CSV table of C-alpha atoms in Angstrom, one decimal:
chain,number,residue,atom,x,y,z
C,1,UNK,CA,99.2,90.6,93.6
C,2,UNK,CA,102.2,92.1,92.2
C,3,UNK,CA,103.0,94.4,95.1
C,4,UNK,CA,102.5,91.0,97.5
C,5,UNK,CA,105.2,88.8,95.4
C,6,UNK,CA,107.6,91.7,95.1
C,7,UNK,CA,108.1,91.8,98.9
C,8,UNK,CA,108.9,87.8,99.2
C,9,UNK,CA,111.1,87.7,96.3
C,10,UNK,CA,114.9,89.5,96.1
C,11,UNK,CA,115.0,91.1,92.8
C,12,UNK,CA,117.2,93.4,90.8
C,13,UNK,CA,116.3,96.6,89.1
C,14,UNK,CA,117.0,95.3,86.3
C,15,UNK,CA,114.4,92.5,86.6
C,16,UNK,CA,111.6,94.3,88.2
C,17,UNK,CA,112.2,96.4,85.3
C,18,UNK,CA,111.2,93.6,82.9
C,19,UNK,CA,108.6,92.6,84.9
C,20,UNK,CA,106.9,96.1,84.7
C,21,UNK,CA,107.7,96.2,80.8
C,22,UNK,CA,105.9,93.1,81.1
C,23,UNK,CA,102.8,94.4,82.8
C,24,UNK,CA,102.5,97.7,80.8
C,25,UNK,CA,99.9,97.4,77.9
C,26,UNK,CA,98.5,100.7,77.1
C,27,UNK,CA,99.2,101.8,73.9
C,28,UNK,CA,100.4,105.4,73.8
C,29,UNK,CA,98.1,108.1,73.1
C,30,UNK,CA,95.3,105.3,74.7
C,31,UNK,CA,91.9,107.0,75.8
C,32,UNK,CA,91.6,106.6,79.3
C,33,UNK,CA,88.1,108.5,79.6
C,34,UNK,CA,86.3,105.0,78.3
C,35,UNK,CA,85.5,101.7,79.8
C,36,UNK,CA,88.5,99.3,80.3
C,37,UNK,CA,88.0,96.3,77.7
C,38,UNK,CA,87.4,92.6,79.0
C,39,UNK,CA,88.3,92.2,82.7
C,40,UNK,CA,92.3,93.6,81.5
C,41,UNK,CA,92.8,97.0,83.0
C,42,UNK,CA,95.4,99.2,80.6
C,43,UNK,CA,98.6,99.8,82.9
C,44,UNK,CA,100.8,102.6,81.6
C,45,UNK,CA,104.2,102.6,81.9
C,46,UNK,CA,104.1,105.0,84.4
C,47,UNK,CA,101.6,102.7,87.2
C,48,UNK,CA,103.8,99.2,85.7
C,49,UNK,CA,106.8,101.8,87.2
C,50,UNK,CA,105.5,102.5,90.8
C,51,UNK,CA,103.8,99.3,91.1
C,52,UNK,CA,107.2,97.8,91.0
C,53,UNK,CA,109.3,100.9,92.5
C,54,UNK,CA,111.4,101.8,89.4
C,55,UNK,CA,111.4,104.8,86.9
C,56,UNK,CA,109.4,105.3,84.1
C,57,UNK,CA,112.9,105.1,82.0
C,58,UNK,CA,113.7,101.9,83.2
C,59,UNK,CA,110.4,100.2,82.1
C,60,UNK,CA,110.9,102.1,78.6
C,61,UNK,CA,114.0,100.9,78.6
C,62,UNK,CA,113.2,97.2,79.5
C,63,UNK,CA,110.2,97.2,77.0
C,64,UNK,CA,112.5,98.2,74.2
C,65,UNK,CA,114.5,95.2,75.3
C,66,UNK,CA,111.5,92.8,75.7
C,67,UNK,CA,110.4,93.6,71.7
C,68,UNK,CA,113.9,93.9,70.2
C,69,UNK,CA,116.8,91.9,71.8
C,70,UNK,CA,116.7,88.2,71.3
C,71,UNK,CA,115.2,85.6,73.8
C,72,UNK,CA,118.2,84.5,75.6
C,73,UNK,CA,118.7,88.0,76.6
C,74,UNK,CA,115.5,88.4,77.8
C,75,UNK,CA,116.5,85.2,79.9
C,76,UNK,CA,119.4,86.6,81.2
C,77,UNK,CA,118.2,89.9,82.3
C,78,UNK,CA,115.2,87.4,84.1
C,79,UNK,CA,117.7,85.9,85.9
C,80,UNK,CA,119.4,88.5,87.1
C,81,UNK,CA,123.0,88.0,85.0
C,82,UNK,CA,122.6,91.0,82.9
């Protein structure tokens, strides 16, 4: 589903960078040799980075941003103004 909306919509670096920050949710030093929990797969930062064709430093980078700047930040960088 990702892959499918990334090709219809003209985004930044920058902002598929947030989106992939947003997708990764495995916590580091996660086992990967069990069963996924729920129906949520655990995305590392390096799948939420080639799912949306950026680096693994950008999606650190944009994570960092996601948990520590403030919301109208966030915004921005959503929008494509930062």
């Amino acid at each position: 589903m990702v892959s499918a909306n990334l090709h219809r919509r003209h985004l930044t670096e920058s902002q598929r960078a947030v989106v992939a920050g947003k997708l990764e949710n495995m916590r580091q030093g996660a086992r990967t040799d069990l069963e996924p929990r729920a129906n949520l797969p655990e995305v590392s930062s390096a799948q939420a980075a080639d799912l949306l064709n950026v680096s693994e430093r950008s999606v650190k980078s944009a994570r960092r941003v996601i948990e520590q700047a403030a919301p109208e930040v966030i915004e921005a960088v959503e929008r494509g103004d930062l």
